[in-house]
Amino acid sequence: MVSDDEIQRAAAILREGGLVAFPTETVYGLGANALDAEAVRKIFVLKGRPSTSPLIVHVVSIDAAKELAAKWPAKAEELARRFWPGPLTIVVPKRPIVPDVVTAGLDSVGLRVPRHDVALRLLAAAGVPLAAPSANRFTQVSPTRAAHVREAFGTDALMILDGGPCEVGLESTVVAVRGDEVEVLRPGMARIEAPAWNTVAAGAHLSPGLHPRHYSPRTPVLLVRNAALPAGLGVYLSLGLKANARIIPMPSDPAAYAARLYDALHEADHAGADFIAVEAVPEGSEWAAIRDRLTRAAF
Ligand code: TXA
Ligand code: MG
């Protein structure tokens, strides 16, 4: 439980230009006042994130989103009504009030209303939109527990609101809306029927900041079929197959798998193994976001 007192202290830090880590339904975010360029710069410094990678701006409502958008097409309204609060980021043209540092100089901004009580209370208390990438160091595994954030950044300098484990467990689906057209820039657990995103194989960077290597533990990750593991000490994220390695059993339901994945990767990374092997997940669109993250983790 996060007390109202903690929320008020966190909101004060944000209004004064500081950073706060907070839970969302997807992953934990490292937040700053999105309208304060100096505050947002601190995010890039702490994460070690290149300034070419735009941040997602979290807002409390559709109305708050519209205040930051230069255009709000009917399609954006439709998607927002269908998925917000929830794991969908909508990229639309930005208003000048959104500093360039937030959007990496792009004239568009990614917006979302998170579906988490603590995030929504924090947004309401701060009274400002919050720019927040995942609260991990650049290219590492995103945090789905407060302990993962603590491990990445330590507690002394950074206030971390502990809202328990994240329910969705993978970063939001990112879509760009241009007029009537919707394009998926990053797959997520909110499934949108729209043209395909950039795949790792294609190598294109339709969504700036979507690096092929991302979400990676320090231990090498390999995707394997039929439990074909290399020699050495390994950890195996298994959907049921047995192997000569420490097994971390993974759920066979995609939503449960997604919720468990980053925690399992953090856990496997602590085992001091030579490799983390991951049993290939099934084909099918309900596994697409998971396949995307696994491919990048293994890149
Ligand atoms: O679930 C999430 O989205 C989490 C939580 C904290 O909300 N946040 C998150 O942020 O994953 P981050 O910074 O790790 O990912 C942001 C990604 C960028 O790398 C980029 O791919 C896309 O969102 N993005 C943001 N703004 C964009 C823009 N204006 N145009 C295109 N892509 C954008
Ligand atoms: Mg991230």
PDB file of C-alpha atoms in Angstrom, residues 13-288:
ATOM      1  CA  ILE A  13       9.452  16.146  -5.522  1.00  0.00           C
ATOM      2  CA  LEU A  14       8.018  16.097  -9.058  1.00  0.00           C
ATOM      3  CA  ARG A  15       6.735  19.673  -8.884  1.00  0.00           C
ATOM      4  CA  GLU A  16      10.180  20.788  -7.664  1.00  0.00           C
ATOM      5  CA  GLY A  17      11.840  19.234 -10.711  1.00  0.00           C
ATOM      6  CA  GLY A  18      12.943  15.915  -9.180  1.00  0.00           C
ATOM      7  CA  LEU A  19      12.469  12.305 -10.238  1.00  0.00           C
ATOM      8  CA  VAL A  20      10.200   9.623  -8.743  1.00  0.00           C
ATOM      9  CA  ALA A  21       9.890   5.960  -9.715  1.00  0.00           C
ATOM     10  CA  PHE A  22       6.292   4.794  -9.752  1.00  0.00           C
ATOM     11  CA  PRO A  23       4.328   1.665 -10.702  1.00  0.00           C
ATOM     12  CA  THR A  24       2.100   1.363 -13.747  1.00  0.00           C
ATOM     13  CA  GLU A  25       0.193  -1.699 -14.934  1.00  0.00           C
ATOM     14  CA  THR A  26       2.915  -2.357 -17.552  1.00  0.00           C
ATOM     15  CA  VAL A  27       6.283  -1.694 -15.893  1.00  0.00           C
ATOM     16  CA  TYR A  28       7.667   0.772 -13.335  1.00  0.00           C
ATOM     17  CA  GLY A  29       8.343   4.240 -14.748  1.00  0.00           C
ATOM     18  CA  LEU A  30      11.021   6.807 -13.920  1.00  0.00           C
ATOM     19  CA  GLY A  31       8.975   9.998 -13.867  1.00  0.00           C
ATOM     20  CA  ALA A  32       9.566  13.719 -14.153  1.00  0.00           C
ATOM     21  CA  ASN A  33       7.321  16.728 -14.823  1.00  0.00           C
ATOM     22  CA  ALA A  34       6.934  16.475 -18.605  1.00  0.00           C
ATOM     23  CA  LEU A  35       6.637  20.266 -18.947  1.00  0.00           C
ATOM     24  CA  ASP A  36       9.975  20.900 -17.192  1.00  0.00           C
ATOM     25  CA  ALA A  37      12.864  20.354 -19.636  1.00  0.00           C
ATOM     26  CA  GLU A  38      15.523  20.433 -16.872  1.00  0.00           C
ATOM     27  CA  ALA A  39      13.681  17.761 -14.889  1.00  0.00           C
ATOM     28  CA  VAL A  40      13.282  15.559 -17.969  1.00  0.00           C
ATOM     29  CA  ARG A  41      17.014  15.834 -18.711  1.00  0.00           C
ATOM     30  CA  LYS A  42      17.685  14.172 -15.350  1.00  0.00           C
ATOM     31  CA  ILE A  43      15.862  11.057 -16.604  1.00  0.00           C
ATOM     32  CA  PHE A  44      18.224  10.708 -19.564  1.00  0.00           C
ATOM     33  CA  VAL A  45      21.258  11.169 -17.300  1.00  0.00           C
ATOM     34  CA  LEU A  46      20.122   8.664 -14.655  1.00  0.00           C
ATOM     35  CA  LYS A  47      19.114   6.011 -17.195  1.00  0.00           C
ATOM     36  CA  GLY A  48      22.111   6.538 -19.460  1.00  0.00           C
ATOM     37  CA  ARG A  49      19.599   6.880 -22.267  1.00  0.00           C
ATOM     38  CA  PRO A  50      20.530   8.507 -25.596  1.00  0.00           C
ATOM     39  CA  SER A  51      18.760  11.818 -26.135  1.00  0.00           C
ATOM     40  CA  THR A  52      17.484  10.503 -29.492  1.00  0.00           C
ATOM     41  CA  SER A  53      14.983   8.248 -27.717  1.00  0.00           C
ATOM     42  CA  PRO A  54      11.603   9.927 -27.057  1.00  0.00           C
ATOM     43  CA  LEU A  55       9.762   9.494 -23.755  1.00  0.00           C
ATOM     44  CA  ILE A  56       6.139   8.548 -23.149  1.00  0.00           C
ATOM     45  CA  VAL A  57       4.050  11.189 -21.365  1.00  0.00           C
ATOM     46  CA  HIS A  58       1.564   9.891 -18.789  1.00  0.00           C
ATOM     47  CA  VAL A  59      -1.624  11.828 -18.240  1.00  0.00           C
ATOM     48  CA  VAL A  60      -4.604  11.479 -15.947  1.00  0.00           C
ATOM     49  CA  SER A  61      -7.375  11.579 -18.578  1.00  0.00           C
ATOM     50  CA  ILE A  62      -8.251  11.939 -22.255  1.00  0.00           C
ATOM     51  CA  ASP A  63      -8.819  15.659 -21.674  1.00  0.00           C
ATOM     52  CA  ALA A  64      -5.334  16.021 -20.200  1.00  0.00           C
ATOM     53  CA  ALA A  65      -3.937  14.219 -23.264  1.00  0.00           C
ATOM     54  CA  LYS A  66      -5.687  16.623 -25.625  1.00  0.00           C
ATOM     55  CA  GLU A  67      -4.027  19.574 -23.868  1.00  0.00           C
ATOM     56  CA  LEU A  68      -0.666  18.264 -25.097  1.00  0.00           C
ATOM     57  CA  ALA A  69      -1.774  17.263 -28.611  1.00  0.00           C
ATOM     58  CA  ALA A  70      -1.767  19.675 -31.564  1.00  0.00           C
ATOM     59  CA  LYS A  71      -4.124  17.287 -33.370  1.00  0.00           C
ATOM     60  CA  TRP A  72      -6.433  14.716 -31.858  1.00  0.00           C
ATOM     61  CA  PRO A  73      -7.874  12.676 -34.741  1.00  0.00           C
ATOM     62  CA  ALA A  74     -11.143  10.777 -34.327  1.00  0.00           C
ATOM     63  CA  LYS A  75      -9.089   7.597 -34.482  1.00  0.00           C
ATOM     64  CA  ALA A  76      -7.063   8.685 -31.425  1.00  0.00           C
ATOM     65  CA  GLU A  77     -10.277   9.390 -29.533  1.00  0.00           C
ATOM     66  CA  GLU A  78     -11.633   5.974 -30.469  1.00  0.00           C
ATOM     67  CA  LEU A  79      -8.476   4.154 -29.324  1.00  0.00           C
ATOM     68  CA  ALA A  80      -8.229   6.187 -26.119  1.00  0.00           C
ATOM     69  CA  ARG A  81     -11.829   5.418 -25.216  1.00  0.00           C
ATOM     70  CA  ARG A  82     -11.320   1.762 -25.924  1.00  0.00           C
ATOM     71  CA  PHE A  83      -7.984   1.230 -24.144  1.00  0.00           C
ATOM     72  CA  TRP A  84      -7.461   3.967 -21.531  1.00  0.00           C
ATOM     73  CA  PRO A  85      -6.680   3.688 -18.752  1.00  0.00           C
ATOM     74  CA  GLY A  86      -4.461   0.912 -20.082  1.00  0.00           C
ATOM     75  CA  PRO A  87      -1.333  -0.315 -21.863  1.00  0.00           C
ATOM     76  CA  LEU A  88      -1.623   1.736 -25.060  1.00  0.00           C
ATOM     77  CA  THR A  89       0.526   4.748 -26.006  1.00  0.00           C
ATOM     78  CA  ILE A  90      -0.878   6.993 -28.730  1.00  0.00           C
ATOM     79  CA  VAL A  91       1.587   9.106 -30.730  1.00  0.00           C
ATOM     80  CA  VAL A  92       0.053  12.314 -32.114  1.00  0.00           C
ATOM     81  CA  PRO A  93       1.401  15.751 -33.161  1.00  0.00           C
ATOM     82  CA  LYS A  94       2.581  17.689 -30.101  1.00  0.00           C
ATOM     83  CA  ARG A  95       1.862  21.184 -28.886  1.00  0.00           C
ATOM     84  CA  PRO A  96       4.829  23.539 -28.279  1.00  0.00           C
ATOM     85  CA  ILE A  97       4.204  23.309 -24.514  1.00  0.00           C
ATOM     86  CA  VAL A  98       5.813  19.822 -24.627  1.00  0.00           C
ATOM     87  CA  PRO A  99       9.594  20.432 -24.494  1.00  0.00           C
ATOM     88  CA  ASP A 100      11.725  19.024 -27.325  1.00  0.00           C
ATOM     89  CA  VAL A 101      13.830  16.996 -24.890  1.00  0.00           C
ATOM     90  CA  VAL A 102      10.744  14.854 -24.106  1.00  0.00           C
ATOM     91  CA  THR A 103      10.148  13.913 -27.735  1.00  0.00           C
ATOM     92  CA  ALA A 104      13.804  13.772 -28.841  1.00  0.00           C
ATOM     93  CA  GLY A 105      13.110  16.712 -31.125  1.00  0.00           C
ATOM     94  CA  LEU A 106      10.189  15.028 -32.914  1.00  0.00           C
ATOM     95  CA  ASP A 107       7.049  17.040 -33.555  1.00  0.00           C
ATOM     96  CA  SER A 108       4.936  14.223 -32.110  1.00  0.00           C
ATOM     97  CA  VAL A 109       4.366  13.008 -28.555  1.00  0.00           C
ATOM     98  CA  GLY A 110       3.444   9.602 -27.134  1.00  0.00           C
ATOM     99  CA  LEU A 111       0.621   9.806 -24.593  1.00  0.00           C
ATOM    100  CA  ARG A 112      -1.030   7.332 -22.280  1.00  0.00           C
ATOM    101  CA  VAL A 113      -3.309   7.071 -19.246  1.00  0.00           C
ATOM    102  CA  PRO A 114      -1.912   4.258 -17.081  1.00  0.00           C
ATOM    103  CA  ARG A 115      -4.225   1.758 -15.396  1.00  0.00           C
ATOM    104  CA  HIS A 116      -2.719   1.787 -11.930  1.00  0.00           C
ATOM    105  CA  ASP A 117      -4.160   3.320  -8.810  1.00  0.00           C
ATOM    106  CA  VAL A 118      -0.785   4.639  -7.577  1.00  0.00           C
ATOM    107  CA  ALA A 119       0.102   6.176 -10.954  1.00  0.00           C
ATOM    108  CA  LEU A 120      -3.284   7.875 -11.226  1.00  0.00           C
ATOM    109  CA  ARG A 121      -3.132   9.194  -7.643  1.00  0.00           C
ATOM    110  CA  LEU A 122       0.372  10.516  -8.309  1.00  0.00           C
ATOM    111  CA  LEU A 123      -0.690  12.225 -11.555  1.00  0.00           C
ATOM    112  CA  ALA A 124      -3.647  13.841  -9.789  1.00  0.00           C
ATOM    113  CA  ALA A 125      -1.542  14.999  -6.835  1.00  0.00           C
ATOM    114  CA  ALA A 126       1.315  16.336  -8.993  1.00  0.00           C
ATOM    115  CA  GLY A 127      -1.119  18.171 -11.268  1.00  0.00           C
ATOM    116  CA  VAL A 128       1.307  17.880 -14.191  1.00  0.00           C
ATOM    117  CA  PRO A 129       1.821  15.273 -16.939  1.00  0.00           C
ATOM    118  CA  LEU A 130       4.669  12.864 -16.214  1.00  0.00           C
ATOM    119  CA  ALA A 131       7.308  11.886 -18.752  1.00  0.00           C
ATOM    120  CA  ALA A 132       8.400   8.398 -17.775  1.00  0.00           C
ATOM    121  CA  PRO A 133      10.405   5.722 -19.517  1.00  0.00           C
ATOM    122  CA  SER A 134      10.776   2.327 -17.900  1.00  0.00           C
ATOM    123  CA  ALA A 135      12.793   2.654 -14.680  1.00  0.00           C
ATOM    124  CA  ASN A 136      15.799   0.603 -15.773  1.00  0.00           C
ATOM    125  CA  ARG A 137      19.214   1.452 -17.145  1.00  0.00           C
ATOM    126  CA  PHE A 138      19.347   1.770 -20.928  1.00  0.00           C
ATOM    127  CA  THR A 139      19.071  -1.611 -22.775  1.00  0.00           C
ATOM    128  CA  GLN A 140      18.518  -3.588 -19.545  1.00  0.00           C
ATOM    129  CA  VAL A 141      15.435  -5.518 -18.464  1.00  0.00           C
ATOM    130  CA  SER A 142      12.457  -3.361 -17.509  1.00  0.00           C
ATOM    131  CA  PRO A 143      11.342  -3.423 -13.866  1.00  0.00           C
ATOM    132  CA  THR A 144       8.073  -5.092 -12.889  1.00  0.00           C
ATOM    133  CA  ARG A 145       8.712  -4.818  -9.139  1.00  0.00           C
ATOM    134  CA  ALA A 146       9.980  -2.020  -6.890  1.00  0.00           C
ATOM    135  CA  ALA A 147      12.928  -4.285  -5.998  1.00  0.00           C
ATOM    136  CA  HIS A 148      14.035  -4.265  -9.665  1.00  0.00           C
ATOM    137  CA  VAL A 149      14.120  -0.436  -9.608  1.00  0.00           C
ATOM    138  CA  ARG A 150      16.037  -0.432  -6.332  1.00  0.00           C
ATOM    139  CA  GLU A 151      18.562  -2.828  -7.826  1.00  0.00           C
ATOM    140  CA  ALA A 152      19.064  -0.578 -10.871  1.00  0.00           C
ATOM    141  CA  PHE A 153      19.287   2.781  -9.099  1.00  0.00           C
ATOM    142  CA  GLY A 154      19.526   2.288  -5.328  1.00  0.00           C
ATOM    143  CA  THR A 155      17.132   4.018  -2.946  1.00  0.00           C
ATOM    144  CA  ASP A 156      19.078   6.928  -1.499  1.00  0.00           C
ATOM    145  CA  ALA A 157      18.762   9.437  -4.284  1.00  0.00           C
ATOM    146  CA  LEU A 158      15.504   8.211  -5.756  1.00  0.00           C
ATOM    147  CA  MET A 159      12.038   7.924  -4.215  1.00  0.00           C
ATOM    148  CA  ILE A 160      10.408   4.669  -5.317  1.00  0.00           C
ATOM    149  CA  LEU A 161       6.688   4.117  -4.805  1.00  0.00           C
ATOM    150  CA  ASP A 162       6.090   0.398  -4.255  1.00  0.00           C
ATOM    151  CA  GLY A 163       2.811  -0.611  -5.864  1.00  0.00           C
ATOM    152  CA  GLY A 164       3.569  -4.341  -5.945  1.00  0.00           C
ATOM    153  CA  PRO A 165       4.176  -6.441  -9.055  1.00  0.00           C
ATOM    154  CA  CYS A 166       2.947  -5.032 -12.388  1.00  0.00           C
ATOM    155  CA  GLU A 167      -0.170  -6.704 -13.716  1.00  0.00           C
ATOM    156  CA  VAL A 168       0.620  -6.591 -17.463  1.00  0.00           C
ATOM    157  CA  GLY A 169       4.405  -6.905 -17.256  1.00  0.00           C
ATOM    158  CA  LEU A 170       5.396  -5.721 -20.767  1.00  0.00           C
ATOM    159  CA  GLU A 171       5.703  -2.121 -21.945  1.00  0.00           C
ATOM    160  CA  SER A 172       2.677  -0.534 -23.584  1.00  0.00           C
ATOM    161  CA  THR A 173       1.719  -0.994 -27.215  1.00  0.00           C
ATOM    162  CA  VAL A 174       2.813   2.166 -29.088  1.00  0.00           C
ATOM    163  CA  VAL A 175       0.740   3.343 -32.057  1.00  0.00           C
ATOM    164  CA  ALA A 176       1.143   6.392 -34.266  1.00  0.00           C
ATOM    165  CA  VAL A 177      -2.116   7.980 -35.384  1.00  0.00           C
ATOM    166  CA  ARG A 178      -1.943  10.106 -38.538  1.00  0.00           C
ATOM    167  CA  GLY A 179      -5.393  11.135 -39.700  1.00  0.00           C
ATOM    168  CA  ASP A 180      -7.297   7.886 -40.218  1.00  0.00           C
ATOM    169  CA  GLU A 181      -4.148   5.778 -40.234  1.00  0.00           C
ATOM    170  CA  VAL A 182      -2.852   3.789 -37.317  1.00  0.00           C
ATOM    171  CA  GLU A 183       0.563   2.187 -37.304  1.00  0.00           C
ATOM    172  CA  VAL A 184       1.873  -0.057 -34.550  1.00  0.00           C
ATOM    173  CA  LEU A 185       5.370   1.134 -33.603  1.00  0.00           C
ATOM    174  CA  ARG A 186       5.881  -1.247 -30.675  1.00  0.00           C
ATOM    175  CA  PRO A 187       3.787  -4.349 -30.007  1.00  0.00           C
ATOM    176  CA  GLY A 188       2.343  -4.790 -26.538  1.00  0.00           C
ATOM    177  CA  MET A 189      -0.411  -6.619 -24.745  1.00  0.00           C
ATOM    178  CA  ALA A 190      -3.054  -4.162 -26.012  1.00  0.00           C
ATOM    179  CA  ARG A 191      -3.606  -5.768 -29.403  1.00  0.00           C
ATOM    180  CA  ILE A 192      -4.393  -3.429 -32.266  1.00  0.00           C
ATOM    181  CA  GLU A 193      -5.387  -4.528 -35.745  1.00  0.00           C
ATOM    182  CA  ALA A 194      -3.061  -2.385 -37.854  1.00  0.00           C
ATOM    183  CA  PRO A 195      -0.065  -2.707 -40.178  1.00  0.00           C
ATOM    184  CA  ALA A 196       2.938  -4.488 -38.719  1.00  0.00           C
ATOM    185  CA  TRP A 197       5.569  -2.748 -36.661  1.00  0.00           C
ATOM    186  CA  ASN A 198       9.261  -2.744 -37.458  1.00  0.00           C
ATOM    187  CA  THR A 199      10.658  -6.183 -36.821  1.00  0.00           C
ATOM    188  CA  VAL A 200      14.156  -6.809 -35.562  1.00  0.00           C
ATOM    189  CA  ALA A 201      14.845  -8.714 -38.783  1.00  0.00           C
ATOM    190  CA  ALA A 202      13.809  -5.762 -40.924  1.00  0.00           C
ATOM    191  CA  GLY A 203      16.159  -3.577 -38.907  1.00  0.00           C
ATOM    192  CA  ALA A 204      14.093  -0.487 -39.569  1.00  0.00           C
ATOM    193  CA  HIS A 205      13.583   2.026 -36.782  1.00  0.00           C
ATOM    194  CA  LEU A 206      10.074   3.264 -37.353  1.00  0.00           C
ATOM    195  CA  SER A 207       9.868   4.010 -33.655  1.00  0.00           C
ATOM    196  CA  PRO A 208      12.938   5.976 -32.658  1.00  0.00           C
ATOM    197  CA  GLY A 209      14.572   4.471 -29.621  1.00  0.00           C
ATOM    198  CA  LEU A 210      13.421   0.944 -30.351  1.00  0.00           C
ATOM    199  CA  HIS A 211      16.849  -0.588 -30.421  1.00  0.00           C
ATOM    200  CA  PRO A 212      17.246  -4.170 -31.600  1.00  0.00           C
ATOM    201  CA  ARG A 213      19.105  -4.940 -28.385  1.00  0.00           C
ATOM    202  CA  HIS A 214      16.887  -4.049 -25.474  1.00  0.00           C
ATOM    203  CA  TYR A 215      15.354  -5.679 -22.439  1.00  0.00           C
ATOM    204  CA  SER A 216      18.600  -7.623 -22.011  1.00  0.00           C
ATOM    205  CA  PRO A 217      19.909  -9.321 -18.885  1.00  0.00           C
ATOM    206  CA  ARG A 218      23.688  -9.302 -18.363  1.00  0.00           C
ATOM    207  CA  THR A 219      23.733 -13.078 -18.866  1.00  0.00           C
ATOM    208  CA  PRO A 220      23.483 -14.038 -22.576  1.00  0.00           C
ATOM    209  CA  VAL A 221      19.954 -15.024 -23.598  1.00  0.00           C
ATOM    210  CA  LEU A 222      19.251 -17.638 -26.256  1.00  0.00           C
ATOM    211  CA  LEU A 223      15.960 -18.802 -27.706  1.00  0.00           C
ATOM    212  CA  VAL A 224      15.826 -22.579 -28.079  1.00  0.00           C
ATOM    213  CA  ARG A 225      13.504 -25.240 -29.446  1.00  0.00           C
ATOM    214  CA  ASN A 226      13.145 -28.776 -28.104  1.00  0.00           C
ATOM    215  CA  ALA A 227      15.273 -27.984 -25.044  1.00  0.00           C
ATOM    216  CA  ALA A 228      18.423 -27.950 -27.229  1.00  0.00           C
ATOM    217  CA  LEU A 229      20.706 -26.294 -24.649  1.00  0.00           C
ATOM    218  CA  PRO A 230      24.450 -25.685 -24.993  1.00  0.00           C
ATOM    219  CA  ALA A 231      26.975 -27.096 -22.511  1.00  0.00           C
ATOM    220  CA  GLY A 232      27.558 -25.167 -19.326  1.00  0.00           C
ATOM    221  CA  LEU A 233      25.582 -23.896 -16.373  1.00  0.00           C
ATOM    222  CA  GLY A 234      22.239 -22.561 -17.499  1.00  0.00           C
ATOM    223  CA  VAL A 235      18.823 -21.369 -16.495  1.00  0.00           C
ATOM    224  CA  TYR A 236      15.905 -22.470 -18.656  1.00  0.00           C
ATOM    225  CA  LEU A 237      12.629 -20.577 -18.902  1.00  0.00           C
ATOM    226  CA  SER A 238      10.447 -23.520 -19.783  1.00  0.00           C
ATOM    227  CA  LEU A 239       6.861 -23.883 -20.948  1.00  0.00           C
ATOM    228  CA  GLY A 240       7.001 -27.533 -19.917  1.00  0.00           C
ATOM    229  CA  LEU A 241      10.037 -29.184 -21.467  1.00  0.00           C
ATOM    230  CA  LYS A 242      12.725 -30.561 -19.151  1.00  0.00           C
ATOM    231  CA  ALA A 243      16.422 -29.799 -19.637  1.00  0.00           C
ATOM    232  CA  ASN A 244      19.753 -30.153 -17.908  1.00  0.00           C
ATOM    233  CA  ALA A 245      19.553 -26.702 -16.339  1.00  0.00           C
ATOM    234  CA  ARG A 246      17.853 -24.884 -13.528  1.00  0.00           C
ATOM    235  CA  ILE A 247      14.230 -24.637 -14.667  1.00  0.00           C
ATOM    236  CA  ILE A 248      12.051 -21.565 -14.214  1.00  0.00           C
ATOM    237  CA  PRO A 249       8.567 -22.751 -15.161  1.00  0.00           C
ATOM    238  CA  MET A 250       6.668 -20.265 -17.331  1.00  0.00           C
ATOM    239  CA  PRO A 251       2.870 -20.003 -17.684  1.00  0.00           C
ATOM    240  CA  SER A 252       1.293 -21.304 -20.902  1.00  0.00           C
ATOM    241  CA  ASP A 253      -1.218 -18.443 -21.020  1.00  0.00           C
ATOM    242  CA  PRO A 254       0.236 -15.392 -22.845  1.00  0.00           C
ATOM    243  CA  ALA A 255      -1.081 -12.779 -20.398  1.00  0.00           C
ATOM    244  CA  ALA A 256       0.302 -14.711 -17.425  1.00  0.00           C
ATOM    245  CA  TYR A 257       3.562 -15.317 -19.314  1.00  0.00           C
ATOM    246  CA  ALA A 258       3.944 -11.579 -20.018  1.00  0.00           C
ATOM    247  CA  ALA A 259       3.283 -10.698 -16.382  1.00  0.00           C
ATOM    248  CA  ARG A 260       5.995 -13.155 -15.287  1.00  0.00           C
ATOM    249  CA  LEU A 261       8.645 -12.661 -17.999  1.00  0.00           C
ATOM    250  CA  TYR A 262      10.785  -9.755 -16.722  1.00  0.00           C
ATOM    251  CA  ASP A 263      10.698 -11.030 -13.162  1.00  0.00           C
ATOM    252  CA  ALA A 264      11.907 -14.423 -14.437  1.00  0.00           C
ATOM    253  CA  LEU A 265      14.689 -12.752 -16.456  1.00  0.00           C
ATOM    254  CA  HIS A 266      15.792 -10.718 -13.417  1.00  0.00           C
ATOM    255  CA  GLU A 267      15.751 -13.912 -11.335  1.00  0.00           C
ATOM    256  CA  ALA A 268      17.664 -15.903 -13.960  1.00  0.00           C
ATOM    257  CA  ASP A 269      20.235 -13.112 -14.247  1.00  0.00           C
ATOM    258  CA  HIS A 270      21.030 -13.537 -10.542  1.00  0.00           C
ATOM    259  CA  ALA A 271      21.797 -17.240 -10.869  1.00  0.00           C
ATOM    260  CA  GLY A 272      25.389 -16.702 -12.020  1.00  0.00           C
ATOM    261  CA  ALA A 273      24.777 -18.964 -15.013  1.00  0.00           C
ATOM    262  CA  ASP A 274      26.597 -19.046 -18.360  1.00  0.00           C
ATOM    263  CA  PHE A 275      23.382 -18.564 -20.284  1.00  0.00           C
ATOM    264  CA  ILE A 276      19.649 -18.031 -19.977  1.00  0.00           C
ATOM    265  CA  ALA A 277      17.836 -20.297 -22.418  1.00  0.00           C
ATOM    266  CA  VAL A 278      14.226 -19.527 -23.229  1.00  0.00           C
ATOM    267  CA  GLU A 279      11.900 -22.103 -24.735  1.00  0.00           C
ATOM    268  CA  ALA A 280      10.454 -20.642 -27.940  1.00  0.00           C
ATOM    269  CA  VAL A 281       6.878 -19.458 -27.384  1.00  0.00           C
ATOM    270  CA  PRO A 282       3.970 -20.467 -29.656  1.00  0.00           C
ATOM    271  CA  GLU A 283       3.156 -18.720 -32.935  1.00  0.00           C
ATOM    272  CA  GLY A 284       0.049 -16.556 -32.910  1.00  0.00           C
ATOM    273  CA  SER A 285      -0.692 -12.879 -32.461  1.00  0.00           C
ATOM    274  CA  GLU A 286      -1.453 -13.184 -28.743  1.00  0.00           C
ATOM    275  CA  TRP A 287       2.261 -14.020 -28.284  1.00  0.00           C
ATOM    276  CA  ALA A 288       3.573 -11.284 -30.640  1.00  0.00           C
TER     277      ALA A 288
END
